[in-house]
PDB file of C-alpha atoms in Angstrom:
ATOM      1  CA  UNK A   1       1.913  -2.754 -21.561  1.00  0.00           C
ATOM      2  CA  UNK A   2       1.226  -4.467 -18.110  1.00  0.00           C
ATOM      3  CA  UNK A   3      -1.897  -3.561 -16.150  1.00  0.00           C
ATOM      4  CA  UNK A   4      -1.327  -0.852 -13.554  1.00  0.00           C
ATOM      5  CA  UNK A   5      -0.932  -1.272  -9.628  1.00  0.00           C
ATOM      6  CA  UNK A   6      -3.967  -0.251  -8.650  1.00  0.00           C
ATOM      7  CA  UNK A   7      -5.722  -2.947 -11.014  1.00  0.00           C
ATOM      8  CA  UNK A   8      -2.767  -6.179 -10.661  1.00  0.00           C
ATOM      9  CA  UNK A   9      -2.361  -5.266  -6.413  1.00  0.00           C
ATOM     10  CA  UNK A  10      -6.123  -4.001  -5.627  1.00  0.00           C
ATOM     11  CA  UNK A  11      -7.451  -6.938  -7.144  1.00  0.00           C
ATOM     12  CA  UNK A  12      -4.341  -8.374  -5.086  1.00  0.00           C
ATOM     13  CA  UNK A  13      -4.055  -4.667  -4.142  1.00  0.00           C
ATOM     14  CA  UNK A  14      10.406 -10.538  -3.508  1.00  0.00           C
ATOM     15  CA  UNK A  15      17.311 -13.701  -2.193  1.00  0.00           C
ATOM     16  CA  UNK A  16      16.009 -15.528   0.996  1.00  0.00           C
ATOM     17  CA  UNK A  17      12.785 -16.975   1.972  1.00  0.00           C
ATOM     18  CA  UNK A  18      11.477 -16.372   5.555  1.00  0.00           C
ATOM     19  CA  UNK A  19      10.150 -19.616   7.037  1.00  0.00           C
ATOM     20  CA  UNK A  20       6.891 -19.331   8.745  1.00  0.00           C
ATOM     21  CA  UNK A  21       5.436 -21.914  11.466  1.00  0.00           C
ATOM     22  CA  UNK A  22       2.829 -24.285   9.946  1.00  0.00           C
ATOM     23  CA  UNK A  23       0.493 -23.052  12.756  1.00  0.00           C
ATOM     24  CA  UNK A  24      -0.332 -19.444  12.836  1.00  0.00           C
ATOM     25  CA  UNK A  25      -1.819 -17.497  15.539  1.00  0.00           C
ATOM     26  CA  UNK A  26      -5.060 -15.970  14.167  1.00  0.00           C
ATOM     27  CA  UNK A  27      -6.378 -12.343  14.754  1.00  0.00           C
ATOM     28  CA  UNK A  28      -9.787 -11.532  15.120  1.00  0.00           C
ATOM     29  CA  UNK A  29      -9.816  -8.778  17.106  1.00  0.00           C
ATOM     30  CA  UNK A  30     -13.372  -7.615  17.884  1.00  0.00           C
ATOM     31  CA  UNK A  31     -12.776  -5.250  20.248  1.00  0.00           C
ATOM     32  CA  UNK A  32      -9.855  -3.568  18.612  1.00  0.00           C
ATOM     33  CA  UNK A  33     -10.474  -3.009  15.040  1.00  0.00           C
ATOM     34  CA  UNK A  34     -12.943  -0.806  14.723  1.00  0.00           C
ATOM     35  CA  UNK A  35     -14.756   0.455  10.527  1.00  0.00           C
ATOM     36  CA  UNK A  36     -13.767   3.571   8.997  1.00  0.00           C
ATOM     37  CA  UNK A  37     -16.055   4.413   6.489  1.00  0.00           C
ATOM     38  CA  UNK A  38     -16.541   7.838   4.457  1.00  0.00           C
ATOM     39  CA  UNK A  39     -20.228   9.418   4.277  1.00  0.00           C
ATOM     40  CA  UNK A  40     -21.768   8.214   1.164  1.00  0.00           C
ATOM     41  CA  UNK A  41     -19.082   6.423  -0.142  1.00  0.00           C
ATOM     42  CA  UNK A  42     -19.821   2.574  -1.839  1.00  0.00           C
ATOM     43  CA  UNK A  43     -15.786   2.167  -0.620  1.00  0.00           C
ATOM     44  CA  UNK A  44     -13.528   2.860   1.860  1.00  0.00           C
ATOM     45  CA  UNK A  45      -9.936   2.122   1.426  1.00  0.00           C
ATOM     46  CA  UNK A  46      -7.922   2.956   4.405  1.00  0.00           C
ATOM     47  CA  UNK A  47      -4.244   2.597   3.573  1.00  0.00           C
ATOM     48  CA  UNK A  48      -1.758   4.362   5.560  1.00  0.00           C
ATOM     49  CA  UNK A  49      -1.386   5.994   9.181  1.00  0.00           C
ATOM     50  CA  UNK A  50       1.023   8.186  10.789  1.00  0.00           C
ATOM     51  CA  UNK A  51       2.053   9.030  14.404  1.00  0.00           C
ATOM     52  CA  UNK A  52      -0.175  10.994  15.329  1.00  0.00           C
ATOM     53  CA  UNK A  53      -3.390   9.220  13.598  1.00  0.00           C
ATOM     54  CA  UNK A  54      -3.845  11.036  10.527  1.00  0.00           C
ATOM     55  CA  UNK A  55      -4.499   8.911   8.281  1.00  0.00           C
ATOM     56  CA  UNK A  56      -5.331   8.527   4.337  1.00  0.00           C
ATOM     57  CA  UNK A  57      -7.024   6.845   1.780  1.00  0.00           C
ATOM     58  CA  UNK A  58      -9.199   6.278  -1.438  1.00  0.00           C
ATOM     59  CA  UNK A  59     -13.171   6.405  -1.645  1.00  0.00           C
ATOM     60  CA  UNK A  60     -15.433   5.655  -3.791  1.00  0.00           C
ATOM     61  CA  UNK A  61     -19.276   6.781  -4.680  1.00  0.00           C
ATOM     62  CA  UNK A  62     -22.012   5.048  -7.247  1.00  0.00           C
ATOM     63  CA  UNK A  63     -19.648   2.226  -7.552  1.00  0.00           C
ATOM     64  CA  UNK A  64     -16.387   0.351  -6.336  1.00  0.00           C
ATOM     65  CA  UNK A  65     -13.215   1.951  -7.013  1.00  0.00           C
ATOM     66  CA  UNK A  66     -10.929   0.365 -10.213  1.00  0.00           C
ATOM     67  CA  UNK A  67     -10.908  -2.152 -11.136  1.00  0.00           C
ATOM     68  CA  UNK A  68     -14.413  -1.168 -10.852  1.00  0.00           C
ATOM     69  CA  UNK A  69     -16.341   1.885 -12.324  1.00  0.00           C
ATOM     70  CA  UNK A  70     -16.556   4.098  -9.305  1.00  0.00           C
ATOM     71  CA  UNK A  71     -14.318   7.501  -9.443  1.00  0.00           C
ATOM     72  CA  UNK A  72     -11.587   7.470  -6.812  1.00  0.00           C
ATOM     73  CA  UNK A  73     -10.897  10.184  -4.589  1.00  0.00           C
ATOM     74  CA  UNK A  74      -8.390  10.679  -2.110  1.00  0.00           C
ATOM     75  CA  UNK A  75      -8.621  11.587   1.279  1.00  0.00           C
ATOM     76  CA  UNK A  76      -7.169  12.446   4.475  1.00  0.00           C
ATOM     77  CA  UNK A  77      -8.696  11.403   7.786  1.00  0.00           C
ATOM     78  CA  UNK A  78      -7.864  13.324  10.940  1.00  0.00           C
ATOM     79  CA  UNK A  79      -7.578  11.908  14.085  1.00  0.00           C
ATOM     80  CA  UNK A  80     -11.346  13.143  15.393  1.00  0.00           C
ATOM     81  CA  UNK A  81     -12.806  11.302  12.783  1.00  0.00           C
ATOM     82  CA  UNK A  82     -13.466  13.686  10.194  1.00  0.00           C
ATOM     83  CA  UNK A  83     -12.791  13.735   6.199  1.00  0.00           C
ATOM     84  CA  UNK A  84     -10.716  16.233   4.302  1.00  0.00           C
ATOM     85  CA  UNK A  85     -11.098  15.558   0.492  1.00  0.00           C
ATOM     86  CA  UNK A  86      -7.606  15.545  -0.837  1.00  0.00           C
ATOM     87  CA  UNK A  87      -7.799  17.798  -4.878  1.00  0.00           C
ATOM     88  CA  UNK A  88      -5.392  16.942  -6.029  1.00  0.00           C
ATOM     89  CA  UNK A  89      -4.662  19.468  -9.712  1.00  0.00           C
ATOM     90  CA  UNK A  90      -5.627  18.281 -12.791  1.00  0.00           C
ATOM     91  CA  UNK A  91      -7.124  14.752 -11.988  1.00  0.00           C
ATOM     92  CA  UNK A  92     -10.246  13.109 -12.956  1.00  0.00           C
ATOM     93  CA  UNK A  93      -9.135  10.282 -10.229  1.00  0.00           C
ATOM     94  CA  UNK A  94      -6.894   9.938  -7.198  1.00  0.00           C
ATOM     95  CA  UNK A  95      -5.780   8.036  -4.680  1.00  0.00           C
ATOM     96  CA  UNK A  96      -4.025   8.391  -1.321  1.00  0.00           C
ATOM     97  CA  UNK A  97      -1.080   5.330   0.056  1.00  0.00           C
ATOM     98  CA  UNK A  98       0.983   7.248   2.406  1.00  0.00           C
ATOM     99  CA  UNK A  99       1.479   9.657   4.855  1.00  0.00           C
ATOM    100  CA  UNK A 100       4.536  10.856   7.228  1.00  0.00           C
ATOM    101  CA  UNK A 101       4.806  12.574  10.691  1.00  0.00           C
ATOM    102  CA  UNK A 102       4.687  15.489   9.077  1.00  0.00           C
ATOM    103  CA  UNK A 103       1.567  15.201   7.071  1.00  0.00           C
ATOM    104  CA  UNK A 104       2.989  15.113   4.138  1.00  0.00           C
ATOM    105  CA  UNK A 105       1.013  12.717   1.798  1.00  0.00           C
ATOM    106  CA  UNK A 106       1.494  10.586  -1.569  1.00  0.00           C
ATOM    107  CA  UNK A 107      -0.154   8.698  -4.249  1.00  0.00           C
ATOM    108  CA  UNK A 108      -0.856   9.010  -7.487  1.00  0.00           C
ATOM    109  CA  UNK A 109      -3.863  10.224  -9.673  1.00  0.00           C
ATOM    110  CA  UNK A 110      -5.080  10.169 -13.363  1.00  0.00           C
ATOM    111  CA  UNK A 111      -5.142  12.975 -15.048  1.00  0.00           C
ATOM    112  CA  UNK A 112      -7.369  13.592 -18.469  1.00  0.00           C
ATOM    113  CA  UNK A 113      -5.371  12.098 -20.929  1.00  0.00           C
ATOM    114  CA  UNK A 114      -5.818   8.683 -18.923  1.00  0.00           C
ATOM    115  CA  UNK A 115      -2.303   8.553 -17.603  1.00  0.00           C
ATOM    116  CA  UNK A 116      -1.070   7.786 -14.238  1.00  0.00           C
ATOM    117  CA  UNK A 117       1.280  10.169 -12.324  1.00  0.00           C
ATOM    118  CA  UNK A 118       2.498  10.046  -8.857  1.00  0.00           C
ATOM    119  CA  UNK A 119       2.549  13.039  -6.560  1.00  0.00           C
ATOM    120  CA  UNK A 120       3.490  14.524  -3.056  1.00  0.00           C
ATOM    121  CA  UNK A 121       1.330  16.742  -1.008  1.00  0.00           C
ATOM    122  CA  UNK A 122       2.937  19.590   1.701  1.00  0.00           C
ATOM    123  CA  UNK A 123       0.129  21.324   3.054  1.00  0.00           C
ATOM    124  CA  UNK A 124      -1.210  23.087  -0.066  1.00  0.00           C
ATOM    125  CA  UNK A 125       1.644  22.551  -2.673  1.00  0.00           C
ATOM    126  CA  UNK A 126       1.243  19.439  -5.024  1.00  0.00           C
ATOM    127  CA  UNK A 127       4.194  17.972  -6.825  1.00  0.00           C
ATOM    128  CA  UNK A 128       3.807  15.405  -9.810  1.00  0.00           C
ATOM    129  CA  UNK A 129       5.984  12.792  -8.910  1.00  0.00           C
ATOM    130  CA  UNK A 130       7.673  10.957 -12.474  1.00  0.00           C
ATOM    131  CA  UNK A 131      10.632   9.147 -12.682  1.00  0.00           C
ATOM    132  CA  UNK A 132      12.392   9.671 -16.106  1.00  0.00           C
ATOM    133  CA  UNK A 133      10.906   7.932 -19.065  1.00  0.00           C
ATOM    134  CA  UNK A 134       8.139   6.655 -17.031  1.00  0.00           C
ATOM    135  CA  UNK A 135       4.745   5.832 -18.784  1.00  0.00           C
ATOM    136  CA  UNK A 136       2.967   5.499 -15.241  1.00  0.00           C
ATOM    137  CA  UNK A 137       4.012   6.160 -11.717  1.00  0.00           C
ATOM    138  CA  UNK A 138       2.700   5.146  -8.313  1.00  0.00           C
ATOM    139  CA  UNK A 139       4.282   6.507  -5.380  1.00  0.00           C
ATOM    140  CA  UNK A 140       3.458   4.521  -2.189  1.00  0.00           C
ATOM    141  CA  UNK A 141       5.469   6.064   0.937  1.00  0.00           C
ATOM    142  CA  UNK A 142       6.929   8.743   2.394  1.00  0.00           C
ATOM    143  CA  UNK A 143       9.430   8.740   5.778  1.00  0.00           C
ATOM    144  CA  UNK A 144       9.845  11.773   8.062  1.00  0.00           C
ATOM    145  CA  UNK A 145      13.299  12.189   6.088  1.00  0.00           C
ATOM    146  CA  UNK A 146      10.908  12.998   3.018  1.00  0.00           C
ATOM    147  CA  UNK A 147      12.225  10.391   0.685  1.00  0.00           C
ATOM    148  CA  UNK A 148       9.410   8.932  -1.519  1.00  0.00           C
ATOM    149  CA  UNK A 149       9.255   5.725  -2.983  1.00  0.00           C
ATOM    150  CA  UNK A 150       7.051   3.799  -5.324  1.00  0.00           C
ATOM    151  CA  UNK A 151       7.163   1.746  -8.658  1.00  0.00           C
ATOM    152  CA  UNK A 152       6.632   3.322 -12.348  1.00  0.00           C
ATOM    153  CA  UNK A 153       6.390   1.622 -15.836  1.00  0.00           C
ATOM    154  CA  UNK A 154       9.388   2.315 -18.090  1.00  0.00           C
ATOM    155  CA  UNK A 155      10.220   2.403 -22.088  1.00  0.00           C
ATOM    156  CA  UNK A 156      10.402  -1.560 -22.021  1.00  0.00           C
ATOM    157  CA  UNK A 157       7.064  -1.721 -20.512  1.00  0.00           C
ATOM    158  CA  UNK A 158       7.873  -3.352 -17.101  1.00  0.00           C
ATOM    159  CA  UNK A 159       6.985  -2.407 -13.141  1.00  0.00           C
ATOM    160  CA  UNK A 160      10.373  -0.658 -11.773  1.00  0.00           C
ATOM    161  CA  UNK A 161      10.763   0.229  -8.192  1.00  0.00           C
ATOM    162  CA  UNK A 162      12.110   3.781  -7.751  1.00  0.00           C
ATOM    163  CA  UNK A 163      12.881   5.731  -4.518  1.00  0.00           C
ATOM    164  CA  UNK A 164      13.312   9.698  -4.715  1.00  0.00           C
ATOM    165  CA  UNK A 165      15.316  11.415  -2.932  1.00  0.00           C
ATOM    166  CA  UNK A 166      15.115  15.089  -3.345  1.00  0.00           C
ATOM    167  CA  UNK A 167      14.723  14.550  -7.050  1.00  0.00           C
ATOM    168  CA  UNK A 168      17.121  12.368  -7.343  1.00  0.00           C
ATOM    169  CA  UNK A 169      15.961   8.762  -9.056  1.00  0.00           C
ATOM    170  CA  UNK A 170      17.270   4.995  -8.134  1.00  0.00           C
ATOM    171  CA  UNK A 171      16.250   2.579 -10.007  1.00  0.00           C
ATOM    172  CA  UNK A 172      15.696  -0.443  -7.898  1.00  0.00           C
ATOM    173  CA  UNK A 173      14.943  -4.586  -9.360  1.00  0.00           C
ATOM    174  CA  UNK A 174      14.202  -7.529  -7.513  1.00  0.00           C
ATOM    175  CA  UNK A 175      17.230 -10.348  -8.288  1.00  0.00           C
ATOM    176  CA  UNK A 176      16.593 -13.198 -10.175  1.00  0.00           C
ATOM    177  CA  UNK A 177      14.898 -11.604 -12.987  1.00  0.00           C
ATOM    178  CA  UNK A 178      12.182  -9.827 -11.920  1.00  0.00           C
ATOM    179  CA  UNK A 179       8.929  -8.934 -13.803  1.00  0.00           C
ATOM    180  CA  UNK A 180       7.468  -6.493 -11.823  1.00  0.00           C
ATOM    181  CA  UNK A 181       9.097  -4.423  -8.729  1.00  0.00           C
ATOM    182  CA  UNK A 182       7.452  -2.069  -6.845  1.00  0.00           C
ATOM    183  CA  UNK A 183       8.490  -0.115  -3.654  1.00  0.00           C
ATOM    184  CA  UNK A 184       5.037  -0.202  -0.867  1.00  0.00           C
ATOM    185  CA  UNK A 185       6.928   1.125   2.302  1.00  0.00           C
ATOM    186  CA  UNK A 186       9.672   2.956   3.679  1.00  0.00           C
ATOM    187  CA  UNK A 187      11.088   3.736   7.260  1.00  0.00           C
ATOM    188  CA  UNK A 188      13.018   6.241   8.736  1.00  0.00           C
ATOM    189  CA  UNK A 189      16.212   4.054   8.526  1.00  0.00           C
ATOM    190  CA  UNK A 190      15.923   3.657   5.165  1.00  0.00           C
ATOM    191  CA  UNK A 191      14.690   0.003   5.196  1.00  0.00           C
ATOM    192  CA  UNK A 192      12.051  -0.534   2.583  1.00  0.00           C
ATOM    193  CA  UNK A 193       9.464  -3.490   1.610  1.00  0.00           C
ATOM    194  CA  UNK A 194       7.744  -4.511  -1.279  1.00  0.00           C
ATOM    195  CA  UNK A 195       6.866  -6.637  -3.741  1.00  0.00           C
ATOM    196  CA  UNK A 196       7.666  -8.522  -6.791  1.00  0.00           C
ATOM    197  CA  UNK A 197       7.030 -11.042  -9.806  1.00  0.00           C
ATOM    198  CA  UNK A 198       9.487 -13.688  -9.916  1.00  0.00           C
ATOM    199  CA  UNK A 199      10.487 -14.863 -13.613  1.00  0.00           C
ATOM    200  CA  UNK A 200       7.522 -17.426 -13.722  1.00  0.00           C
ATOM    201  CA  UNK A 201       5.491 -14.874 -13.055  1.00  0.00           C
ATOM    202  CA  UNK A 202       4.963 -15.840  -9.132  1.00  0.00           C
ATOM    203  CA  UNK A 203       4.266 -12.787  -6.768  1.00  0.00           C
ATOM    204  CA  UNK A 204       6.098 -12.354  -3.446  1.00  0.00           C
ATOM    205  CA  UNK A 205       7.114  -9.835  -0.351  1.00  0.00           C
ATOM    206  CA  UNK A 206      10.340  -8.662   0.444  1.00  0.00           C
ATOM    207  CA  UNK A 207      12.443  -6.678   2.529  1.00  0.00           C
ATOM    208  CA  UNK A 208      15.577  -4.428   1.667  1.00  0.00           C
ATOM    209  CA  UNK A 209      17.973  -3.240   4.488  1.00  0.00           C
ATOM    210  CA  UNK A 210      20.584  -1.438   2.989  1.00  0.00           C
ATOM    211  CA  UNK A 211      22.301  -4.813   0.078  1.00  0.00           C
ATOM    212  CA  UNK A 212      20.345  -7.002   2.148  1.00  0.00           C
ATOM    213  CA  UNK A 213      17.467  -8.285   0.030  1.00  0.00           C
ATOM    214  CA  UNK A 214      14.513 -10.862   1.813  1.00  0.00           C
ATOM    215  CA  UNK A 215      11.707 -12.286   0.353  1.00  0.00           C
ATOM    216  CA  UNK A 216       8.689 -12.775   2.199  1.00  0.00           C
ATOM    217  CA  UNK A 217       6.506 -15.587   1.276  1.00  0.00           C
ATOM    218  CA  UNK A 218       3.548 -16.556   3.838  1.00  0.00           C
ATOM    219  CA  UNK A 219       3.320 -20.089   4.151  1.00  0.00           C
ATOM    220  CA  UNK A 220       0.749 -22.078   2.303  1.00  0.00           C
ATOM    221  CA  UNK A 221      -0.288 -18.967   0.322  1.00  0.00           C
ATOM    222  CA  UNK A 222      -0.152 -18.143  -3.472  1.00  0.00           C
ATOM    223  CA  UNK A 223       0.584 -14.757  -3.301  1.00  0.00           C
ATOM    224  CA  UNK A 224       2.043 -12.617  -0.549  1.00  0.00           C
ATOM    225  CA  UNK A 225       2.446  -8.911  -0.639  1.00  0.00           C
ATOM    226  CA  UNK A 226       4.311  -7.010   1.727  1.00  0.00           C
ATOM    227  CA  UNK A 227       3.271  -3.556   1.997  1.00  0.00           C
ATOM    228  CA  UNK A 228       4.643  -1.528   5.074  1.00  0.00           C
ATOM    229  CA  UNK A 229       7.081  -1.800   7.406  1.00  0.00           C
ATOM    230  CA  UNK A 230       7.615   0.966  10.345  1.00  0.00           C
ATOM    231  CA  UNK A 231      11.000   2.082  12.230  1.00  0.00           C
ATOM    232  CA  UNK A 232      11.254  -1.259  14.456  1.00  0.00           C
ATOM    233  CA  UNK A 233      11.314  -3.094  11.047  1.00  0.00           C
ATOM    234  CA  UNK A 234       7.866  -4.635  11.476  1.00  0.00           C
ATOM    235  CA  UNK A 235       6.123  -5.542   8.220  1.00  0.00           C
ATOM    236  CA  UNK A 236       2.252  -6.243   7.190  1.00  0.00           C
ATOM    237  CA  UNK A 237       0.836  -6.981   3.990  1.00  0.00           C
ATOM    238  CA  UNK A 238      -1.803  -9.636   2.663  1.00  0.00           C
ATOM    239  CA  UNK A 239      -1.820 -13.138   1.957  1.00  0.00           C
ATOM    240  CA  UNK A 240      -3.637 -15.117  -0.516  1.00  0.00           C
ATOM    241  CA  UNK A 241      -4.274 -18.401  -2.464  1.00  0.00           C
ATOM    242  CA  UNK A 242      -4.159 -16.233  -5.755  1.00  0.00           C
ATOM    243  CA  UNK A 243      -3.922 -12.942  -7.595  1.00  0.00           C
ATOM    244  CA  UNK A 244      -8.107 -13.317  -7.193  1.00  0.00           C
ATOM    245  CA  UNK A 245      -7.753 -13.506  -3.882  1.00  0.00           C
ATOM    246  CA  UNK A 246      -9.969 -13.890  -1.442  1.00  0.00           C
ATOM    247  CA  UNK A 247      -7.424 -12.545   1.049  1.00  0.00           C
ATOM    248  CA  UNK A 248      -6.394 -12.355   4.531  1.00  0.00           C
ATOM    249  CA  UNK A 249      -3.848  -9.863   6.090  1.00  0.00           C
ATOM    250  CA  UNK A 250      -0.887 -11.096   8.235  1.00  0.00           C
ATOM    251  CA  UNK A 251       1.373  -9.098  10.771  1.00  0.00           C
ATOM    252  CA  UNK A 252       5.327 -10.073  11.688  1.00  0.00           C
ATOM    253  CA  UNK A 253       6.205  -8.452  14.689  1.00  0.00           C
ATOM    254  CA  UNK A 254       9.377  -9.589  16.591  1.00  0.00           C
ATOM    255  CA  UNK A 255       9.666 -12.913  13.755  1.00  0.00           C
ATOM    256  CA  UNK A 256       6.290 -13.952  14.485  1.00  0.00           C
ATOM    257  CA  UNK A 257       3.809 -14.246  11.759  1.00  0.00           C
ATOM    258  CA  UNK A 258      -0.012 -13.832  12.515  1.00  0.00           C
ATOM    259  CA  UNK A 259      -3.185 -13.729  10.209  1.00  0.00           C
ATOM    260  CA  UNK A 260      -5.832 -10.899  10.814  1.00  0.00           C
ATOM    261  CA  UNK A 261      -9.302 -10.866   9.943  1.00  0.00           C
ATOM    262  CA  UNK A 262     -11.640  -8.224  10.777  1.00  0.00           C
ATOM    263  CA  UNK A 263     -15.088 -10.008  12.453  1.00  0.00           C
ATOM    264  CA  UNK A 264     -17.648 -11.196   9.612  1.00  0.00           C
ATOM    265  CA  UNK A 265     -15.456 -10.281   7.051  1.00  0.00           C
ATOM    266  CA  UNK A 266     -15.182 -12.306   3.595  1.00  0.00           C
ATOM    267  CA  UNK A 267     -11.634 -10.600   3.452  1.00  0.00           C
ATOM    268  CA  UNK A 268      -9.304  -8.461   4.822  1.00  0.00           C
ATOM    269  CA  UNK A 269      -6.691  -6.781   3.747  1.00  0.00           C
ATOM    270  CA  UNK A 270      -4.089  -4.410   5.881  1.00  0.00           C
ATOM    271  CA  UNK A 271      -2.464  -0.993   4.491  1.00  0.00           C
ATOM    272  CA  UNK A 272      -0.736   0.478   6.752  1.00  0.00           C
ATOM    273  CA  UNK A 273       1.431   0.467   9.867  1.00  0.00           C
ATOM    274  CA  UNK A 274       2.660   2.877  12.140  1.00  0.00           C
ATOM    275  CA  UNK A 275       5.185   2.826  14.981  1.00  0.00           C
ATOM    276  CA  UNK A 276       2.594   2.432  17.516  1.00  0.00           C
ATOM    277  CA  UNK A 277       1.539  -0.921  16.121  1.00  0.00           C
ATOM    278  CA  UNK A 278      -1.934   0.389  15.160  1.00  0.00           C
ATOM    279  CA  UNK A 279      -2.965  -1.328  11.427  1.00  0.00           C
ATOM    280  CA  UNK A 280      -5.288  -0.098   8.945  1.00  0.00           C
ATOM    281  CA  UNK A 281      -6.834  -1.686   5.849  1.00  0.00           C
ATOM    282  CA  UNK A 282     -10.071  -2.373   4.302  1.00  0.00           C
ATOM    283  CA  UNK A 283     -12.638  -5.155   4.472  1.00  0.00           C
ATOM    284  CA  UNK A 284     -15.252  -6.772   2.638  1.00  0.00           C
ATOM    285  CA  UNK A 285     -18.456  -7.239   3.983  1.00  0.00           C
ATOM    286  CA  UNK A 286     -20.904 -10.572   3.920  1.00  0.00           C
ATOM    287  CA  UNK A 287     -23.021  -8.465   1.402  1.00  0.00           C
ATOM    288  CA  UNK A 288     -19.803  -7.479  -0.823  1.00  0.00           C
ATOM    289  CA  UNK A 289     -19.551  -4.197   0.635  1.00  0.00           C
ATOM    290  CA  UNK A 290     -15.676  -2.674   0.988  1.00  0.00           C
ATOM    291  CA  UNK A 291     -15.019  -0.443   4.165  1.00  0.00           C
ATOM    292  CA  UNK A 292     -12.035   0.834   5.706  1.00  0.00           C
ATOM    293  CA  UNK A 293     -10.833   0.325   8.937  1.00  0.00           C
ATOM    294  CA  UNK A 294      -8.567   0.802  11.892  1.00  0.00           C
ATOM    295  CA  UNK A 295      -6.962  -0.526  15.285  1.00  0.00           C
ATOM    296  CA  UNK A 296      -4.433  -2.534  17.339  1.00  0.00           C
ATOM    297  CA  UNK A 297      -4.440  -6.438  16.628  1.00  0.00           C
TER     298      UNK A 297
END
């Protein structure tokens, strides 16, 4: 069976190639990006943020999050800077990756049998999300209409993208014989973005608008991930020389790509983006500790 998404692309973590300029603006943003750490956490990952500034993520204590040996806990960060644990029923570990403007949260959890399921939290109600025939499910994002996207492992052992619209599932595989396809973002216009591995196992980002599929390749990068798309069609993600990193965050705003590095960091990843242009993600400091961050580059 392929390695689960949190192990593949947390380690990280696709037909029309996007052409980039060879010289890209570098955004270091000392004054605009701020650290976000869950109190007492060894690692904090900030993964998405909505219009009102509510953000979601995952923290680990004792050790780093998977594929490390730490136990992962999902959380909600309120706009006032306080945190609330998200306690997913029947979970031994939980991950929060998406939030819409109604504060509905999506992600995935691991049960006592070691099986990974998707979930959606609305208020105090939790719903387990598993496409038919799935053996592993990651729900990445939910838009304001309640449409969810993510990836699942089917009976063939491959990762397929999926859309869940009010309980009706649609499966999607990137064209060209992809070995893995994941939807990681969806906006209110139902434009989507994600990641795919081509037939040679090379990782690319992509966008999908209606039936128009476009590959996103960051010039000079060995791997590219496209993690979110907002209502303006702006995208964010990360790029690196290989799947083992280190990685640099990038934005594509008004067609212009820029890289984003947190000051003093050895690695920066962008995970989320809202309509106001606020980004969230994680960075690794010089001592090897992983912190969340948020701000406007």
